[in-house]
Amino acid sequence: MTSNPGPMSGDVFDVRKVRKFIELMNEHDLAEIDLRQGDQRIRLRRGPEAVTVATMPALPAGVAAGGSAGAGSGDRKAADVPTDSSKAMFIRSPMVGTFYSAPNPETPAFVKVGDHVGPETTVCIIEAMKVFNEIPAECAGRIAAVMAQNGDAIEFNQPLFRVEPD
């Protein structure tokens, strides 16, 4: 890769531009930048991946998966079909902000328990500093649990959805 300006000087992969993006991320404390130009794409991310494979701790008999999440989790639910939690993946928040399950209050949620998602499927919106960021699933599978409610304050890397892989 060269850094000489030329016919591709508008190229999103120009080293000087990538360095500038990194400086902007540091200056504004951004967790991620995702840019697309035609069929080219560059994603810069600080910190751990947004989707991680993790195991769920075993729950005592009679305790629902959503019941241990704390107060206000009454309408969070797991899928009716028992699943192997050792294969569960989590869609995690790439930033601090406010969780929204739908693009506006009048429309249905992007996804609900039982829905199948692909890597590009938008699963929610996180508002950070008055910017509404669509969050993609970045994995494929079936939504097994919604772990946040509309309007919840979300922390960086907080699990938002549990996904059972296809």
Coordinates of N, CA, C and O in Angstrom, one line a residue:
M1 N 0.9 -1.2 0.0 CA 0.0 0.0 0.0 C 0.9 1.2 0.0 O 1.8 1.4 0.8
T2 N 0.6 2.1 -0.9 CA 1.4 3.3 -1.0 C 0.7 4.5 -0.4 O -0.6 4.5 -0.4
S3 N 1.4 5.5 0.0 CA 0.7 6.7 0.5 C 0.9 7.9 -0.5 O 0.6 9.0 -0.2
N4 N 1.3 7.6 -1.7 CA 1.5 8.6 -2.7 C 0.1 9.0 -3.3 O -0.7 8.2 -3.6
P5 N -0.2 10.3 -3.4 CA -1.4 10.7 -4.0 C -1.4 10.4 -5.5 O -0.4 10.5 -6.1
G6 N -2.5 10.1 -6.0 CA -2.6 9.7 -7.4 C -4.0 9.6 -7.8 O -4.9 10.3 -7.2
P7 N -4.3 8.8 -8.8 CA -5.7 8.7 -9.3 C -6.6 8.2 -8.2 O -7.8 8.4 -8.3
M8 N -6.1 7.5 -7.2 CA -7.0 6.9 -6.2 C -6.9 7.7 -4.9 O -7.1 7.3 -3.8
S9 N -6.6 9.0 -5.0 CA -6.5 9.9 -3.8 C -7.7 10.0 -3.0 O -7.7 10.3 -1.8
G10 N -8.9 9.7 -3.6 CA -10.2 9.7 -2.9 C -10.4 8.3 -2.3 O -11.5 8.1 -1.7
D11 N -9.5 7.4 -2.4 CA -9.6 6.0 -1.9 C -9.8 6.0 -0.4 O -9.0 6.7 0.3
V12 N -10.8 5.3 0.2 CA -11.0 5.3 1.6 C -9.8 4.5 2.3 O -9.7 4.7 3.5
F13 N -9.0 3.8 1.6 CA -8.0 3.0 2.2 C -6.6 3.7 2.2 O -5.6 3.1 2.5
D14 N -6.6 5.0 1.8 CA -5.4 5.8 1.8 C -4.8 5.8 3.2 O -5.6 6.2 4.2
V15 N -3.6 5.5 3.4 CA -2.9 5.5 4.8 C -3.1 6.8 5.5 O -3.4 6.8 6.7
R16 N -3.0 7.9 4.8 CA -3.1 9.2 5.5 C -4.5 9.3 6.1 O -4.7 9.8 7.2
K17 N -5.5 8.9 5.3 CA -6.9 9.0 5.7 C -7.2 8.1 6.9 O -7.8 8.5 7.8
V18 N -6.6 6.9 6.8 CA -6.8 5.9 7.9 C -6.2 6.5 9.2 O -6.8 6.5 10.3
R19 N -5.0 7.1 9.1 CA -4.4 7.7 10.3 C -5.2 8.9 10.8 O -5.4 9.0 12.0
K20 N -5.8 9.7 9.9 CA -6.7 10.8 10.3 C -7.9 10.3 11.0 O -8.3 10.8 12.0
F21 N -8.5 9.1 10.5 CA -9.6 8.5 11.2 C -9.3 8.1 12.6 O -10.1 8.3 13.5
I22 N -8.1 7.5 12.7 CA -7.7 7.0 14.0 C -7.5 8.2 15.0 O -7.9 8.2 16.1
E23 N -6.9 9.3 14.5 CA -6.8 10.5 15.3 C -8.1 11.0 15.7 O -8.3 11.4 16.9
L24 N -9.1 11.1 14.8 CA -10.4 11.5 15.1 C -11.1 10.6 16.2 O -11.8 11.1 17.1
M25 N -10.9 9.3 16.0 CA -11.5 8.4 17.0 C -10.9 8.7 18.4 O -11.7 8.7 19.4
N26 N -9.6 8.9 18.5 CA -9.0 9.2 19.8 C -9.4 10.5 20.3 O -9.7 10.7 21.5
E27 N -9.5 11.5 19.5 CA -9.8 12.9 19.9 C -11.3 12.9 20.4 O -11.6 13.6 21.3
H28 N -12.2 12.2 19.7 CA -13.6 12.3 20.1 C -14.1 11.0 20.9 O -15.3 10.9 21.1
D29 N -13.1 10.2 21.3 CA -13.4 9.0 22.1 C -14.5 8.1 21.4 O -15.4 7.7 22.1
L30 N -14.3 7.8 20.1 CA -15.2 7.0 19.4 C -14.8 5.5 19.5 O -13.6 5.2 19.4
A31 N -15.7 4.6 19.6 CA -15.4 3.2 19.7 C -15.3 2.6 18.3 O -14.6 1.6 18.1
E32 N -16.0 3.2 17.3 CA -16.0 2.6 16.0 C -16.3 3.6 14.9 O -17.0 4.5 15.1
I33 N -15.6 3.4 13.8 CA -15.9 4.1 12.5 C -16.2 3.1 11.5 O -15.4 2.2 11.3
D34 N -17.3 3.2 10.7 CA -17.6 2.3 9.7 C -17.9 3.1 8.4 O -18.9 3.8 8.4
L35 N -17.1 3.0 7.4 CA -17.2 3.9 6.2 C -17.4 3.0 5.0 O -16.8 1.9 4.9
R36 N -18.2 3.4 4.1 CA -18.4 2.7 2.8 C -18.3 3.7 1.7 O -18.8 4.8 1.8
Q37 N -17.6 3.3 0.6 CA -17.4 4.1 -0.6 C -17.5 3.2 -1.8 O -16.6 2.4 -2.0
G38 N -18.7 3.2 -2.4 CA -18.9 2.3 -3.5 C -19.0 0.9 -2.9 O -19.7 0.6 -2.0
D39 N -18.1 0.0 -3.5 CA -18.1 -1.4 -3.0 C -16.9 -1.6 -2.0 O -16.6 -2.7 -1.6
Q40 N -16.3 -0.5 -1.6 CA -15.2 -0.5 -0.6 C -15.7 -0.2 0.8 O -16.7 0.6 0.9
R41 N -15.1 -0.8 1.8 CA -15.6 -0.6 3.1 C -14.4 -0.6 4.1 O -13.5 -1.5 3.9
I42 N -14.4 0.2 5.1 CA -13.4 0.2 6.1 C -14.1 0.4 7.4 O -14.9 1.2 7.6
R43 N -13.7 -0.5 8.4 CA -14.3 -0.4 9.7 C -13.1 -0.4 10.7 O -12.3 -1.3 10.7
L44 N -13.0 0.7 11.5 CA -12.0 0.8 12.5 C -12.8 0.7 13.9 O -13.7 1.4 14.1
R45 N -12.3 -0.2 14.8 CA -12.9 -0.4 16.0 C -11.9 -0.5 17.1 O -10.9 -1.2 17.0
R46 N -12.2 0.2 18.2 CA -11.3 0.1 19.4 C -12.0 -0.9 20.4 O -13.2 -0.9 20.5
G47 N -11.3 -1.6 21.2 CA -11.9 -2.5 22.2 C -12.2 -3.8 21.6 O -11.9 -4.2 20.4
P48 N -12.9 -4.7 22.4 CA -13.3 -6.0 21.9 C -14.3 -6.0 20.8 O -15.0 -5.0 20.6
E49 N -14.5 -7.1 20.2 CA -15.5 -7.3 19.1 C -16.9 -7.1 19.8 O -17.1 -7.4 20.9
A50 N -17.8 -6.6 18.9 CA -19.2 -6.4 19.4 C -19.9 -7.7 19.6 O -20.8 -7.8 20.4
V51 N -19.6 -8.7 18.9 CA -20.2 -10.0 19.0 C -19.2 -11.0 19.5 O -18.1 -11.2 19.0
T52 N -19.4 -11.6 20.7 CA -18.5 -12.6 21.2 C -19.2 -13.9 21.5 O -20.4 -13.9 21.8
V53 N -18.5 -15.0 21.5 CA -19.1 -16.2 21.9 C -18.8 -16.4 23.4 O -17.6 -16.3 23.8
A54 N -19.8 -16.7 24.1 CA -19.6 -16.9 25.6 C -20.6 -17.9 26.1 O -21.6 -18.3 25.4
T55 N -20.3 -18.5 27.2 CA -21.2 -19.5 27.8 C -22.0 -18.8 28.8 O -21.6 -17.8 29.5
M56 N -23.2 -19.3 29.0 CA -24.2 -18.7 30.0 C -24.0 -19.6 31.2 O -23.9 -20.8 31.2
P57 N -24.0 -19.0 32.4 CA -23.9 -19.7 33.7 C -25.2 -20.6 33.8 O -26.3 -20.2 33.4
A58 N -25.0 -21.7 34.4 CA -26.2 -22.6 34.7 C -27.1 -21.9 35.7 O -26.6 -21.4 36.7
L59 N -28.4 -22.0 35.4 CA -29.4 -21.4 36.3 C -30.0 -22.5 37.1 O -30.2 -23.6 36.6
P60 N -30.4 -22.2 38.4 CA -31.1 -23.2 39.2 C -32.4 -23.5 38.6 O -33.0 -22.7 37.9
A61 N -32.9 -24.7 38.8 CA -34.2 -25.1 38.3 C -35.3 -24.2 38.7 O -35.3 -23.7 39.8
G62 N -36.2 -23.8 37.7 CA -37.3 -22.9 38.0 C -37.0 -21.5 37.8 O -37.8 -20.6 38.0
V63 N -35.7 -21.1 37.5 CA -35.4 -19.7 37.3 C -35.3 -19.5 35.8 O -34.6 -20.1 35.1
A64 N -36.1 -18.5 35.3 CA -36.1 -18.2 33.8 C -34.8 -17.4 33.5 O -34.3 -16.7 34.3
A65 N -34.4 -17.5 32.3 CA -33.1 -16.9 31.8 C -33.2 -15.4 32.0 O -32.3 -14.7 32.4
G66 N -34.4 -14.8 31.7 CA -34.6 -13.3 31.8 C -34.8 -12.9 33.2 O -34.7 -11.7 33.6
G67 N -35.2 -13.8 34.2 CA -35.5 -13.5 35.5 C -34.3 -13.0 36.3 O -34.5 -12.3 37.3
S68 N -33.1 -13.4 36.0 CA -32.0 -13.0 36.8 C -31.4 -11.7 36.4 O -30.4 -11.2 36.9
A69 N -32.0 -11.0 35.4 CA -31.4 -9.7 34.9 C -31.7 -8.6 35.8 O -31.1 -7.5 35.6
G70 N -32.6 -8.7 36.8 CA -32.8 -7.6 37.7 C -34.2 -7.0 37.5 O -35.0 -7.5 36.8
A71 N -34.4 -5.9 38.2 CA -35.7 -5.3 38.2 C -36.0 -4.8 36.8 O -35.1 -4.3 36.1
G72 N -37.3 -4.8 36.4 CA -37.7 -4.2 35.1 C -37.5 -5.2 34.0 O -37.6 -4.8 32.8
S73 N -37.3 -6.5 34.3 CA -37.0 -7.4 33.2 C -38.2 -8.3 32.9 O -38.1 -9.3 32.3
G74 N -39.4 -7.9 33.4 CA -40.6 -8.7 33.3 C -41.0 -9.0 31.8 O -41.5 -10.1 31.6
D75 N -40.8 -8.1 30.9 CA -41.2 -8.4 29.5 C -40.1 -8.9 28.7 O -40.2 -9.0 27.5
R76 N -38.9 -9.1 29.3 CA -37.8 -9.8 28.5 C -38.1 -11.3 28.6 O -38.4 -11.8 29.7
K77 N -37.9 -12.0 27.5 CA -38.2 -13.4 27.6 C -37.2 -14.2 26.7 O -36.7 -13.7 25.7
A78 N -37.0 -15.4 27.1 CA -36.2 -16.3 26.3 C -37.1 -17.1 25.4 O -38.3 -17.2 25.6
A79 N -36.5 -17.7 24.4 CA -37.3 -18.6 23.5 C -37.9 -19.7 24.2 O -37.4 -20.2 25.2
D80 N -39.1 -20.2 23.8 CA -39.7 -21.3 24.4 C -39.0 -22.6 24.2 O -39.1 -23.5 25.0
V81 N -38.2 -22.8 23.2 CA -37.5 -24.0 22.9 C -36.2 -24.0 23.7 O -35.4 -23.0 23.6
P82 N -35.9 -25.1 24.4 CA -34.6 -25.1 25.1 C -33.5 -25.1 24.2 O -33.5 -25.7 23.1
T83 N -32.4 -24.4 24.5 CA -31.3 -24.3 23.6 C -30.0 -24.7 24.4 O -30.0 -24.6 25.6
D84 N -29.0 -25.0 23.6 CA -27.7 -25.3 24.2 C -27.0 -24.0 24.4 O -26.5 -23.4 23.5
S85 N -26.9 -23.5 25.7 CA -26.4 -22.1 25.9 C -24.9 -22.0 25.7 O -24.4 -20.9 25.6
S86 N -24.2 -23.2 25.6 CA -22.8 -23.1 25.3 C -22.4 -22.6 24.0 O -21.3 -22.2 23.7
K87 N -23.4 -22.6 23.0 CA -23.2 -22.1 21.7 C -23.8 -20.7 21.5 O -23.7 -20.1 20.4
A88 N -24.3 -20.1 22.6 CA -24.9 -18.8 22.5 C -23.9 -17.7 22.1 O -22.8 -17.8 22.6
M89 N -24.3 -16.8 21.3 CA -23.5 -15.6 21.0 C -24.3 -14.4 21.5 O -25.5 -14.4 21.7
F90 N -23.6 -13.3 21.8 CA -24.2 -12.1 22.3 C -23.9 -11.0 21.3 O -22.8 -10.8 20.9
I91 N -24.9 -10.2 21.0 CA -24.8 -9.0 20.3 C -24.6 -7.9 21.4 O -25.4 -7.7 22.2
R92 N -23.4 -7.3 21.4 CA -23.0 -6.4 22.5 C -23.0 -4.9 21.9 O -22.8 -4.7 20.8
S93 N -23.2 -4.0 22.8 CA -23.2 -2.6 22.5 C -21.8 -2.1 22.1 O -20.9 -2.3 23.0
P94 N -21.6 -1.5 21.0 CA -20.3 -1.0 20.6 C -20.0 0.4 21.3 O -19.0 1.0 21.0
M95 N -21.0 0.9 22.0 CA -20.8 2.3 22.6 C -21.8 2.4 23.8 O -22.7 1.6 24.0
V96 N -21.6 3.5 24.5 CA -22.4 3.9 25.6 C -23.6 4.8 24.9 O -23.3 5.6 24.0
G97 N -24.8 4.6 25.4 CA -25.9 5.4 24.9 C -27.2 4.9 25.4 O -27.3 4.2 26.4
T98 N -28.3 5.2 24.6 CA -29.6 4.8 24.9 C -30.1 3.8 23.9 O -30.0 4.1 22.7
F99 N -30.7 2.7 24.4 CA -31.2 1.6 23.5 C -32.6 1.9 23.0 O -33.4 2.3 23.8
Y100 N -32.7 1.7 21.7 CA -34.1 1.8 21.1 C -34.3 0.5 20.3 O -33.5 0.2 19.4
S101 N -35.4 -0.1 20.5 CA -35.7 -1.4 19.7 C -36.3 -1.2 18.4 O -36.4 -2.1 17.6
A102 N -36.8 0.1 18.1 CA -37.4 0.4 16.9 C -37.0 1.8 16.4 O -36.5 2.6 17.1
P103 N -37.1 2.0 15.1 CA -36.7 3.3 14.5 C -37.5 4.5 15.1 O -37.0 5.6 15.1
N104 N -38.8 4.2 15.5 CA -39.6 5.3 16.1 C -40.7 4.6 16.9 O -40.9 3.4 16.7
P105 N -41.4 5.3 17.8 CA -42.3 4.7 18.7 C -43.5 4.0 18.0 O -44.2 3.1 18.5
E106 N -43.9 4.5 16.8 CA -45.0 3.9 16.0 C -44.7 2.7 15.3 O -45.7 2.1 14.7
T107 N -43.5 2.3 15.1 CA -43.2 1.1 14.3 C -42.8 -0.1 15.2 O -42.4 0.1 16.3
P108 N -42.9 -1.3 14.6 CA -42.5 -2.5 15.4 C -41.0 -2.5 15.6 O -40.2 -1.9 14.9
A109 N -40.6 -3.3 16.6 CA -39.2 -3.5 16.9 C -38.4 -4.1 15.7 O -39.0 -4.8 14.9
F110 N -37.2 -3.8 15.6 CA -36.3 -4.3 14.5 C -36.4 -5.8 14.5 O -36.5 -6.5 13.5
V111 N -36.2 -6.4 15.7 CA -36.2 -7.9 15.9 C -36.9 -8.2 17.2 O -37.0 -7.4 18.1
K112 N -37.4 -9.4 17.3 CA -38.0 -9.9 18.5 C -37.5 -11.4 18.7 O -36.9 -12.0 17.8
V113 N -37.8 -11.9 19.9 CA -37.4 -13.3 20.2 C -38.0 -14.2 19.1 O -39.2 -14.1 18.8
G114 N -37.2 -15.1 18.6 CA -37.6 -16.1 17.5 C -37.2 -15.6 16.1 O -37.2 -16.5 15.2
D115 N -36.9 -14.3 15.9 CA -36.5 -13.9 14.6 C -35.2 -14.4 14.2 O -34.3 -14.5 15.0
H116 N -35.0 -14.7 12.9 CA -33.7 -15.0 12.4 C -33.0 -13.8 11.9 O -33.6 -12.9 11.3
V117 N -31.7 -13.6 12.2 CA -30.9 -12.5 11.8 C -29.7 -12.9 11.0 O -29.2 -14.0 11.2
G118 N -29.2 -12.0 10.1 CA -28.0 -12.2 9.4 C -27.0 -11.1 9.8 O -27.4 -10.2 10.6
P119 N -25.8 -11.2 9.4 CA -24.8 -10.3 9.8 C -25.1 -8.8 9.5 O -24.7 -7.9 10.3
E120 N -25.9 -8.5 8.5 CA -26.2 -7.1 8.1 C -27.5 -6.7 8.7 O -27.9 -5.5 8.5
T121 N -28.3 -7.6 9.4 CA -29.6 -7.2 9.9 C -29.4 -6.2 11.0 O -28.7 -6.4 12.0
T122 N -30.2 -5.1 10.9 CA -30.2 -4.1 12.0 C -31.0 -4.6 13.1 O -32.2 -5.0 12.9
V123 N -30.5 -4.7 14.3 CA -31.2 -5.2 15.5 C -31.7 -4.1 16.4 O -32.7 -4.4 17.2
C124 N -31.1 -3.0 16.4 CA -31.6 -1.9 17.3 C -30.9 -0.6 16.9 O -30.0 -0.6 16.0
I125 N -31.2 0.4 17.7 CA -30.5 1.7 17.5 C -30.0 2.1 18.9 O -30.6 1.9 19.9
I126 N -28.8 2.7 18.9 CA -28.2 3.2 20.1 C -28.0 4.7 19.9 O -27.2 5.1 18.9
E127 N -28.6 5.5 20.7 CA -28.4 7.0 20.6 C -27.2 7.4 21.5 O -27.2 7.1 22.6
A128 N -26.3 8.1 20.9 CA -25.1 8.6 21.6 C -24.9 10.0 21.1 O -24.7 10.2 19.9
M129 N -24.9 10.9 22.0 CA -24.6 12.3 21.7 C -25.5 12.8 20.6 O -25.0 13.4 19.6
K130 N -26.8 12.5 20.6 CA -27.8 12.9 19.7 C -27.6 12.3 18.3 O -28.2 12.8 17.3
V131 N -26.8 11.3 18.2 CA -26.6 10.6 16.9 C -27.2 9.2 17.1 O -26.9 8.5 18.1
F132 N -28.1 8.8 16.2 CA -28.8 7.5 16.2 C -28.0 6.5 15.4 O -27.9 6.6 14.2
N133 N -27.4 5.5 16.0 CA -26.5 4.5 15.4 C -27.2 3.2 15.2 O -27.6 2.6 16.2
E134 N -27.4 2.8 14.0 CA -28.0 1.5 13.7 C -27.0 0.4 14.1 O -25.9 0.5 13.6
I135 N -27.4 -0.6 14.8 CA -26.5 -1.6 15.3 C -26.8 -2.9 14.5 O -27.9 -3.5 14.6
P136 N -25.8 -3.4 13.7 CA -26.1 -4.7 12.9 C -25.8 -5.9 13.8 O -25.0 -5.8 14.8
A137 N -26.4 -7.0 13.5 CA -26.2 -8.2 14.3 C -24.8 -8.7 14.2 O -24.2 -9.2 15.2
E138 N -24.1 -8.6 13.1 CA -22.7 -9.1 12.8 C -22.6 -10.6 13.1 O -21.5 -11.1 13.3
C139 N -23.7 -11.3 13.1 CA -23.7 -12.8 13.3 C -25.0 -13.3 12.7 O -25.9 -12.5 12.4
A140 N -25.1 -14.6 12.5 CA -26.3 -15.2 12.0 C -26.8 -16.2 13.0 O -26.1 -16.9 13.7
G141 N -28.2 -16.2 13.1 CA -28.8 -17.1 14.0 C -30.2 -16.6 14.4 O -30.8 -15.7 13.7
R142 N -30.7 -17.2 15.5 CA -32.1 -16.8 15.9 C -32.0 -16.1 17.2 O -31.2 -16.4 18.1
I143 N -32.7 -15.0 17.3 CA -32.8 -14.2 18.6 C -33.4 -15.0 19.7 O -34.5 -15.5 19.6
A144 N -32.6 -15.3 20.7 CA -33.1 -16.2 21.8 C -33.6 -15.3 23.0 O -34.4 -15.7 23.8
A145 N -33.0 -14.1 23.2 CA -33.4 -13.2 24.2 C -33.1 -11.8 23.9 O -32.0 -11.5 23.3
V146 N -33.9 -10.9 24.3 CA -33.7 -9.5 24.2 C -33.3 -9.0 25.6 O -34.1 -9.2 26.5
M147 N -32.1 -8.5 25.8 CA -31.6 -8.3 27.1 C -31.6 -6.8 27.5 O -31.0 -6.4 28.5
A148 N -32.3 -6.0 26.7 CA -32.4 -4.5 27.0 C -33.8 -4.1 26.6 O -34.4 -4.7 25.8
Q149 N -34.3 -3.1 27.3 CA -35.6 -2.5 27.0 C -35.5 -1.2 26.4 O -34.5 -0.5 26.6
N150 N -36.5 -0.8 25.7 CA -36.6 0.5 25.0 C -36.3 1.6 26.0 O -36.9 1.7 27.1
G151 N -35.3 2.5 25.7 CA -35.0 3.6 26.6 C -34.0 3.3 27.7 O -33.6 4.2 28.4
D152 N -33.5 2.1 27.8 CA -32.5 1.7 28.7 C -31.2 2.4 28.5 O -30.8 2.6 27.3
A153 N -30.5 2.8 29.5 CA -29.1 3.4 29.4 C -28.2 2.1 29.2 O -28.3 1.2 30.0
I154 N -27.4 2.2 28.2 CA -26.5 1.0 27.8 C -25.1 1.4 28.0 O -24.6 2.5 27.6
E155 N -24.3 0.5 28.5 CA -22.9 0.6 28.7 C -22.1 0.0 27.5 O -22.7 -0.9 26.8
F156 N -20.9 0.4 27.3 CA -20.0 -0.2 26.3 C -19.9 -1.7 26.6 O -19.7 -2.1 27.7
N157 N -20.1 -2.5 25.5 CA -19.9 -4.0 25.6 C -21.0 -4.7 26.4 O -20.9 -5.9 26.6
Q158 N -22.1 -4.0 26.7 CA -23.2 -4.6 27.4 C -23.9 -5.6 26.4 O -24.2 -5.2 25.3
P159 N -24.3 -6.8 26.9 CA -25.0 -7.7 26.0 C -26.4 -7.1 25.7 O -27.1 -6.7 26.7
L160 N -26.8 -7.1 24.5 CA -28.1 -6.6 24.1 C -29.1 -7.7 23.7 O -30.3 -7.6 24.0
F161 N -28.5 -8.7 23.0 CA -29.3 -9.8 22.5 C -28.5 -11.1 22.7 O -27.3 -11.1 22.5
R162 N -29.2 -12.2 23.0 CA -28.6 -13.5 22.9 C -29.0 -14.1 21.7 O -30.2 -14.2 21.3
V163 N -28.1 -14.7 20.9 CA -28.4 -15.3 19.6 C -27.9 -16.7 19.6 O -26.8 -17.1 20.0
E164 N -28.8 -17.6 19.2 CA -28.5 -19.0 19.0 C -28.1 -19.2 17.6 O -28.9 -18.9 16.7
P165 N -26.9 -19.7 17.3 CA -26.4 -19.8 15.9 C -27.2 -20.8 15.1 O -27.8 -21.7 15.6
D166 N -27.2 -20.5 13.8 CA -28.0 -21.4 12.8 C -27.3 -22.8 12.8 O -26.2 -23.0 13.0

